[in-house]
């Protein structure tokens, strides 16, 4: 496959015949302007939201297909049954949103429909599904005033509030 922009995150499907990945699409108007010499960047005004893509790895597979979601994804994981994705979504690509407002969402892989939103406050680190697919473990912060994500948290994939396991 060829993709027109850099990949940010990638995850193998449990069957190993598909991948999910996040990438920020190339803004063609911005590229055209840069080709003409207008290459300045205006802080937090030139936002391009990342997208989630699914791709088959079989020989002769189809072109990676975008999954329609609202928000700016930065991480992606497959559920153990391969039907859902765990995404870290910020409302926009801004710096504050990526640090303070990223939240975990479980979505249907094929449709992008949100199954649940996992509640927590503050910064968010790495996350993964439990082997049974019914829970998610992640590194988070105690609250919005905690300067660092560093606490082990767990939440149900059906949504609701997370529980702190290791302060």
PDB file of C-alpha atoms in Angstrom:
ATOM      1  CA  UNK A   1       0.000   0.000   0.000  1.00  0.00           C
ATOM      2  CA  UNK A   2       0.916   3.600  -0.370  1.00  0.00           C
ATOM      3  CA  UNK A   3      -0.409   6.283   1.914  1.00  0.00           C
ATOM      4  CA  UNK A   4      -0.030   9.984   1.264  1.00  0.00           C
ATOM      5  CA  UNK A   5       0.879  10.932   4.849  1.00  0.00           C
ATOM      6  CA  UNK A   6       2.784   9.645   7.867  1.00  0.00           C
ATOM      7  CA  UNK A   7       1.154   7.052  10.095  1.00  0.00           C
ATOM      8  CA  UNK A   8       0.772   7.934  13.766  1.00  0.00           C
ATOM      9  CA  UNK A   9      -0.384   4.668  15.370  1.00  0.00           C
ATOM     10  CA  UNK A  10      -0.950   1.133  14.076  1.00  0.00           C
ATOM     11  CA  UNK A  11      -2.555  -2.026  15.486  1.00  0.00           C
ATOM     12  CA  UNK A  12      -2.896  -5.565  14.126  1.00  0.00           C
ATOM     13  CA  UNK A  13      -6.305  -7.237  14.038  1.00  0.00           C
ATOM     14  CA  UNK A  14      -6.374 -10.384  16.251  1.00  0.00           C
ATOM     15  CA  UNK A  15      -6.450 -12.562  13.095  1.00  0.00           C
ATOM     16  CA  UNK A  16      -3.367 -10.704  11.784  1.00  0.00           C
ATOM     17  CA  UNK A  17      -5.022 -10.181   8.370  1.00  0.00           C
ATOM     18  CA  UNK A  18      -6.007  -6.533   8.928  1.00  0.00           C
ATOM     19  CA  UNK A  19      -4.595  -3.409  10.491  1.00  0.00           C
ATOM     20  CA  UNK A  20      -6.070  -0.245  11.896  1.00  0.00           C
ATOM     21  CA  UNK A  21      -3.973   2.898  11.766  1.00  0.00           C
ATOM     22  CA  UNK A  22      -4.235   6.618  12.349  1.00  0.00           C
ATOM     23  CA  UNK A  23      -2.856   9.206   9.953  1.00  0.00           C
ATOM     24  CA  UNK A  24      -3.294  12.897   9.317  1.00  0.00           C
ATOM     25  CA  UNK A  25      -4.421  13.450   5.719  1.00  0.00           C
ATOM     26  CA  UNK A  26      -2.419  15.796   3.538  1.00  0.00           C
ATOM     27  CA  UNK A  27      -4.136  19.164   3.192  1.00  0.00           C
ATOM     28  CA  UNK A  28      -3.919  19.679  -0.587  1.00  0.00           C
ATOM     29  CA  UNK A  29      -4.599  23.420  -0.432  1.00  0.00           C
ATOM     30  CA  UNK A  30      -1.807  23.827   2.133  1.00  0.00           C
ATOM     31  CA  UNK A  31       0.581  21.790  -0.045  1.00  0.00           C
ATOM     32  CA  UNK A  32      -0.292  23.907  -3.094  1.00  0.00           C
ATOM     33  CA  UNK A  33       0.330  27.096  -1.089  1.00  0.00           C
ATOM     34  CA  UNK A  34       3.674  25.738   0.167  1.00  0.00           C
ATOM     35  CA  UNK A  35       4.668  24.921  -3.418  1.00  0.00           C
ATOM     36  CA  UNK A  36       4.069  28.617  -4.197  1.00  0.00           C
ATOM     37  CA  UNK A  37       6.236  29.746  -1.265  1.00  0.00           C
ATOM     38  CA  UNK A  38       3.592  30.229   1.455  1.00  0.00           C
ATOM     39  CA  UNK A  39       5.029  27.832   4.004  1.00  0.00           C
ATOM     40  CA  UNK A  40       4.315  29.666   7.271  1.00  0.00           C
ATOM     41  CA  UNK A  41       2.535  27.812  10.046  1.00  0.00           C
ATOM     42  CA  UNK A  42       0.054  29.625  12.227  1.00  0.00           C
ATOM     43  CA  UNK A  43      -0.035  28.040  15.683  1.00  0.00           C
ATOM     44  CA  UNK A  44      -3.251  26.060  16.193  1.00  0.00           C
ATOM     45  CA  UNK A  45      -4.938  27.539  13.136  1.00  0.00           C
ATOM     46  CA  UNK A  46      -3.807  25.051  10.515  1.00  0.00           C
ATOM     47  CA  UNK A  47      -5.497  22.071  12.129  1.00  0.00           C
ATOM     48  CA  UNK A  48      -6.027  18.914  10.172  1.00  0.00           C
ATOM     49  CA  UNK A  49      -7.760  16.141  12.100  1.00  0.00           C
ATOM     50  CA  UNK A  50      -6.233  12.684  11.998  1.00  0.00           C
ATOM     51  CA  UNK A  51      -8.339   9.810  10.718  1.00  0.00           C
ATOM     52  CA  UNK A  52      -8.586   6.106  11.487  1.00  0.00           C
ATOM     53  CA  UNK A  53      -8.145   3.734   8.545  1.00  0.00           C
ATOM     54  CA  UNK A  54      -8.707  -0.012   8.175  1.00  0.00           C
ATOM     55  CA  UNK A  55      -6.683  -2.043   5.697  1.00  0.00           C
ATOM     56  CA  UNK A  56      -6.728  -5.699   4.658  1.00  0.00           C
ATOM     57  CA  UNK A  57      -3.284  -7.293   4.495  1.00  0.00           C
ATOM     58  CA  UNK A  58      -4.209 -10.036   2.032  1.00  0.00           C
ATOM     59  CA  UNK A  59      -2.461  -9.942  -1.340  1.00  0.00           C
ATOM     60  CA  UNK A  60      -4.537  -7.788  -3.650  1.00  0.00           C
ATOM     61  CA  UNK A  61      -6.327  -6.222  -0.687  1.00  0.00           C
ATOM     62  CA  UNK A  62      -8.372  -3.082  -1.053  1.00  0.00           C
ATOM     63  CA  UNK A  63      -7.151   0.441  -0.448  1.00  0.00           C
ATOM     64  CA  UNK A  64      -7.233   1.467   3.243  1.00  0.00           C
ATOM     65  CA  UNK A  65     -10.707   2.756   4.108  1.00  0.00           C
ATOM     66  CA  UNK A  66     -11.352   5.625   6.548  1.00  0.00           C
ATOM     67  CA  UNK A  67     -13.585   5.065   9.568  1.00  0.00           C
ATOM     68  CA  UNK A  68     -15.937   8.003  10.120  1.00  0.00           C
ATOM     69  CA  UNK A  69     -15.488   9.407  13.626  1.00  0.00           C
ATOM     70  CA  UNK A  70     -15.770  12.785  15.336  1.00  0.00           C
ATOM     71  CA  UNK A  71     -12.597  13.983  16.995  1.00  0.00           C
ATOM     72  CA  UNK A  72      -8.846  13.705  16.582  1.00  0.00           C
ATOM     73  CA  UNK A  73      -7.597  10.125  17.199  1.00  0.00           C
ATOM     74  CA  UNK A  74      -4.083   9.522  18.452  1.00  0.00           C
ATOM     75  CA  UNK A  75      -4.062   5.870  19.520  1.00  0.00           C
ATOM     76  CA  UNK A  76      -5.831   2.745  18.283  1.00  0.00           C
ATOM     77  CA  UNK A  77      -6.215  -0.834  19.593  1.00  0.00           C
ATOM     78  CA  UNK A  78      -8.352  -3.764  18.371  1.00  0.00           C
ATOM     79  CA  UNK A  79     -10.667  -5.574  20.771  1.00  0.00           C
ATOM     80  CA  UNK A  80      -9.815  -9.255  21.290  1.00  0.00           C
ATOM     81  CA  UNK A  81     -12.820 -10.300  19.142  1.00  0.00           C
ATOM     82  CA  UNK A  82     -11.747  -7.951  16.329  1.00  0.00           C
ATOM     83  CA  UNK A  83     -15.105  -6.144  16.073  1.00  0.00           C
ATOM     84  CA  UNK A  84     -14.321  -2.975  17.999  1.00  0.00           C
ATOM     85  CA  UNK A  85     -11.575  -0.401  18.327  1.00  0.00           C
ATOM     86  CA  UNK A  86     -10.320   1.462  21.368  1.00  0.00           C
ATOM     87  CA  UNK A  87      -9.433   5.032  20.429  1.00  0.00           C
ATOM     88  CA  UNK A  88      -7.929   7.948  22.309  1.00  0.00           C
ATOM     89  CA  UNK A  89      -9.884  10.907  20.923  1.00  0.00           C
ATOM     90  CA  UNK A  90      -9.345  14.604  21.490  1.00  0.00           C
ATOM     91  CA  UNK A  91     -11.998  17.089  20.378  1.00  0.00           C
ATOM     92  CA  UNK A  92      -9.455  18.788  18.100  1.00  0.00           C
ATOM     93  CA  UNK A  93      -5.727  18.584  17.206  1.00  0.00           C
ATOM     94  CA  UNK A  94      -4.784  21.458  19.547  1.00  0.00           C
ATOM     95  CA  UNK A  95      -2.087  21.085  22.179  1.00  0.00           C
ATOM     96  CA  UNK A  96      -4.417  21.639  25.152  1.00  0.00           C
ATOM     97  CA  UNK A  97      -6.934  19.138  23.799  1.00  0.00           C
ATOM     98  CA  UNK A  98      -4.246  16.502  23.234  1.00  0.00           C
ATOM     99  CA  UNK A  99      -2.972  16.850  26.815  1.00  0.00           C
ATOM    100  CA  UNK A 100      -6.119  17.495  28.821  1.00  0.00           C
ATOM    101  CA  UNK A 101      -9.213  16.490  26.864  1.00  0.00           C
ATOM    102  CA  UNK A 102      -8.286  13.184  25.229  1.00  0.00           C
ATOM    103  CA  UNK A 103     -10.767  10.489  26.226  1.00  0.00           C
ATOM    104  CA  UNK A 104     -11.006   6.784  25.498  1.00  0.00           C
ATOM    105  CA  UNK A 105     -13.837   5.603  23.254  1.00  0.00           C
ATOM    106  CA  UNK A 106     -14.842   2.124  22.172  1.00  0.00           C
ATOM    107  CA  UNK A 107     -16.255   2.141  18.629  1.00  0.00           C
ATOM    108  CA  UNK A 108     -17.581  -0.389  16.149  1.00  0.00           C
ATOM    109  CA  UNK A 109     -14.681  -0.888  13.721  1.00  0.00           C
ATOM    110  CA  UNK A 110     -16.740  -1.085  10.535  1.00  0.00           C
ATOM    111  CA  UNK A 111     -19.142   1.808  11.157  1.00  0.00           C
ATOM    112  CA  UNK A 112     -17.354   4.125  13.576  1.00  0.00           C
ATOM    113  CA  UNK A 113     -20.425   4.099  15.838  1.00  0.00           C
ATOM    114  CA  UNK A 114     -19.492   4.915  19.418  1.00  0.00           C
ATOM    115  CA  UNK A 115     -20.220   2.013  21.757  1.00  0.00           C
ATOM    116  CA  UNK A 116     -19.037   3.821  24.885  1.00  0.00           C
ATOM    117  CA  UNK A 117     -17.012   6.708  26.253  1.00  0.00           C
ATOM    118  CA  UNK A 118     -14.794   5.987  29.254  1.00  0.00           C
ATOM    119  CA  UNK A 119     -14.818   8.772  31.835  1.00  0.00           C
ATOM    120  CA  UNK A 120     -11.694  10.107  33.483  1.00  0.00           C
ATOM    121  CA  UNK A 121     -10.231  13.533  34.166  1.00  0.00           C
ATOM    122  CA  UNK A 122      -6.851  14.915  33.198  1.00  0.00           C
ATOM    123  CA  UNK A 123      -4.032  13.426  31.181  1.00  0.00           C
ATOM    124  CA  UNK A 124      -4.206  10.083  29.408  1.00  0.00           C
ATOM    125  CA  UNK A 125      -1.388   7.641  28.675  1.00  0.00           C
ATOM    126  CA  UNK A 126      -1.309   4.218  27.020  1.00  0.00           C
ATOM    127  CA  UNK A 127      -4.423   2.007  27.000  1.00  0.00           C
ATOM    128  CA  UNK A 128      -5.285  -1.578  26.115  1.00  0.00           C
ATOM    129  CA  UNK A 129      -8.198  -3.995  26.129  1.00  0.00           C
ATOM    130  CA  UNK A 130      -8.311  -6.792  28.714  1.00  0.00           C
ATOM    131  CA  UNK A 131      -8.121 -10.256  27.105  1.00  0.00           C
ATOM    132  CA  UNK A 132     -11.861 -10.776  27.745  1.00  0.00           C
ATOM    133  CA  UNK A 133     -12.709  -7.532  25.903  1.00  0.00           C
ATOM    134  CA  UNK A 134     -14.963  -6.301  28.725  1.00  0.00           C
ATOM    135  CA  UNK A 135     -12.496  -3.928  30.372  1.00  0.00           C
ATOM    136  CA  UNK A 136      -9.819  -1.454  29.441  1.00  0.00           C
ATOM    137  CA  UNK A 137      -6.653  -0.750  31.413  1.00  0.00           C
ATOM    138  CA  UNK A 138      -4.920   2.584  30.959  1.00  0.00           C
ATOM    139  CA  UNK A 139      -2.447   4.984  32.486  1.00  0.00           C
ATOM    140  CA  UNK A 140      -4.113   8.197  33.590  1.00  0.00           C
ATOM    141  CA  UNK A 141      -3.910  11.059  36.025  1.00  0.00           C
ATOM    142  CA  UNK A 142      -5.845  11.436  39.280  1.00  0.00           C
ATOM    143  CA  UNK A 143      -7.628  14.589  38.134  1.00  0.00           C
ATOM    144  CA  UNK A 144      -7.188  17.618  35.895  1.00  0.00           C
ATOM    145  CA  UNK A 145      -4.666  19.133  38.352  1.00  0.00           C
ATOM    146  CA  UNK A 146      -2.360  16.098  38.381  1.00  0.00           C
ATOM    147  CA  UNK A 147       0.696  17.133  36.318  1.00  0.00           C
ATOM    148  CA  UNK A 148       1.505  13.631  35.073  1.00  0.00           C
ATOM    149  CA  UNK A 149      -0.314  10.532  33.905  1.00  0.00           C
ATOM    150  CA  UNK A 150       1.114   7.723  35.986  1.00  0.00           C
ATOM    151  CA  UNK A 151      -1.744   5.916  37.701  1.00  0.00           C
ATOM    152  CA  UNK A 152      -3.044   2.519  36.651  1.00  0.00           C
ATOM    153  CA  UNK A 153      -6.768   2.737  35.913  1.00  0.00           C
ATOM    154  CA  UNK A 154      -9.404   0.285  34.707  1.00  0.00           C
ATOM    155  CA  UNK A 155     -12.850   0.869  33.212  1.00  0.00           C
ATOM    156  CA  UNK A 156     -15.642  -1.197  31.728  1.00  0.00           C
ATOM    157  CA  UNK A 157     -15.941  -1.124  27.938  1.00  0.00           C
ATOM    158  CA  UNK A 158     -19.644  -0.439  28.431  1.00  0.00           C
ATOM    159  CA  UNK A 159     -18.680   3.061  29.608  1.00  0.00           C
ATOM    160  CA  UNK A 160     -18.832   5.003  32.808  1.00  0.00           C
ATOM    161  CA  UNK A 161     -16.200   6.060  35.266  1.00  0.00           C
ATOM    162  CA  UNK A 162     -12.768   4.508  35.647  1.00  0.00           C
ATOM    163  CA  UNK A 163     -11.390   2.991  38.842  1.00  0.00           C
ATOM    164  CA  UNK A 164      -7.874   3.709  40.071  1.00  0.00           C
ATOM    165  CA  UNK A 165      -5.958   0.480  40.789  1.00  0.00           C
ATOM    166  CA  UNK A 166      -2.500   1.833  41.604  1.00  0.00           C
ATOM    167  CA  UNK A 167      -2.089   5.427  42.789  1.00  0.00           C
TER     168      UNK A 167
END
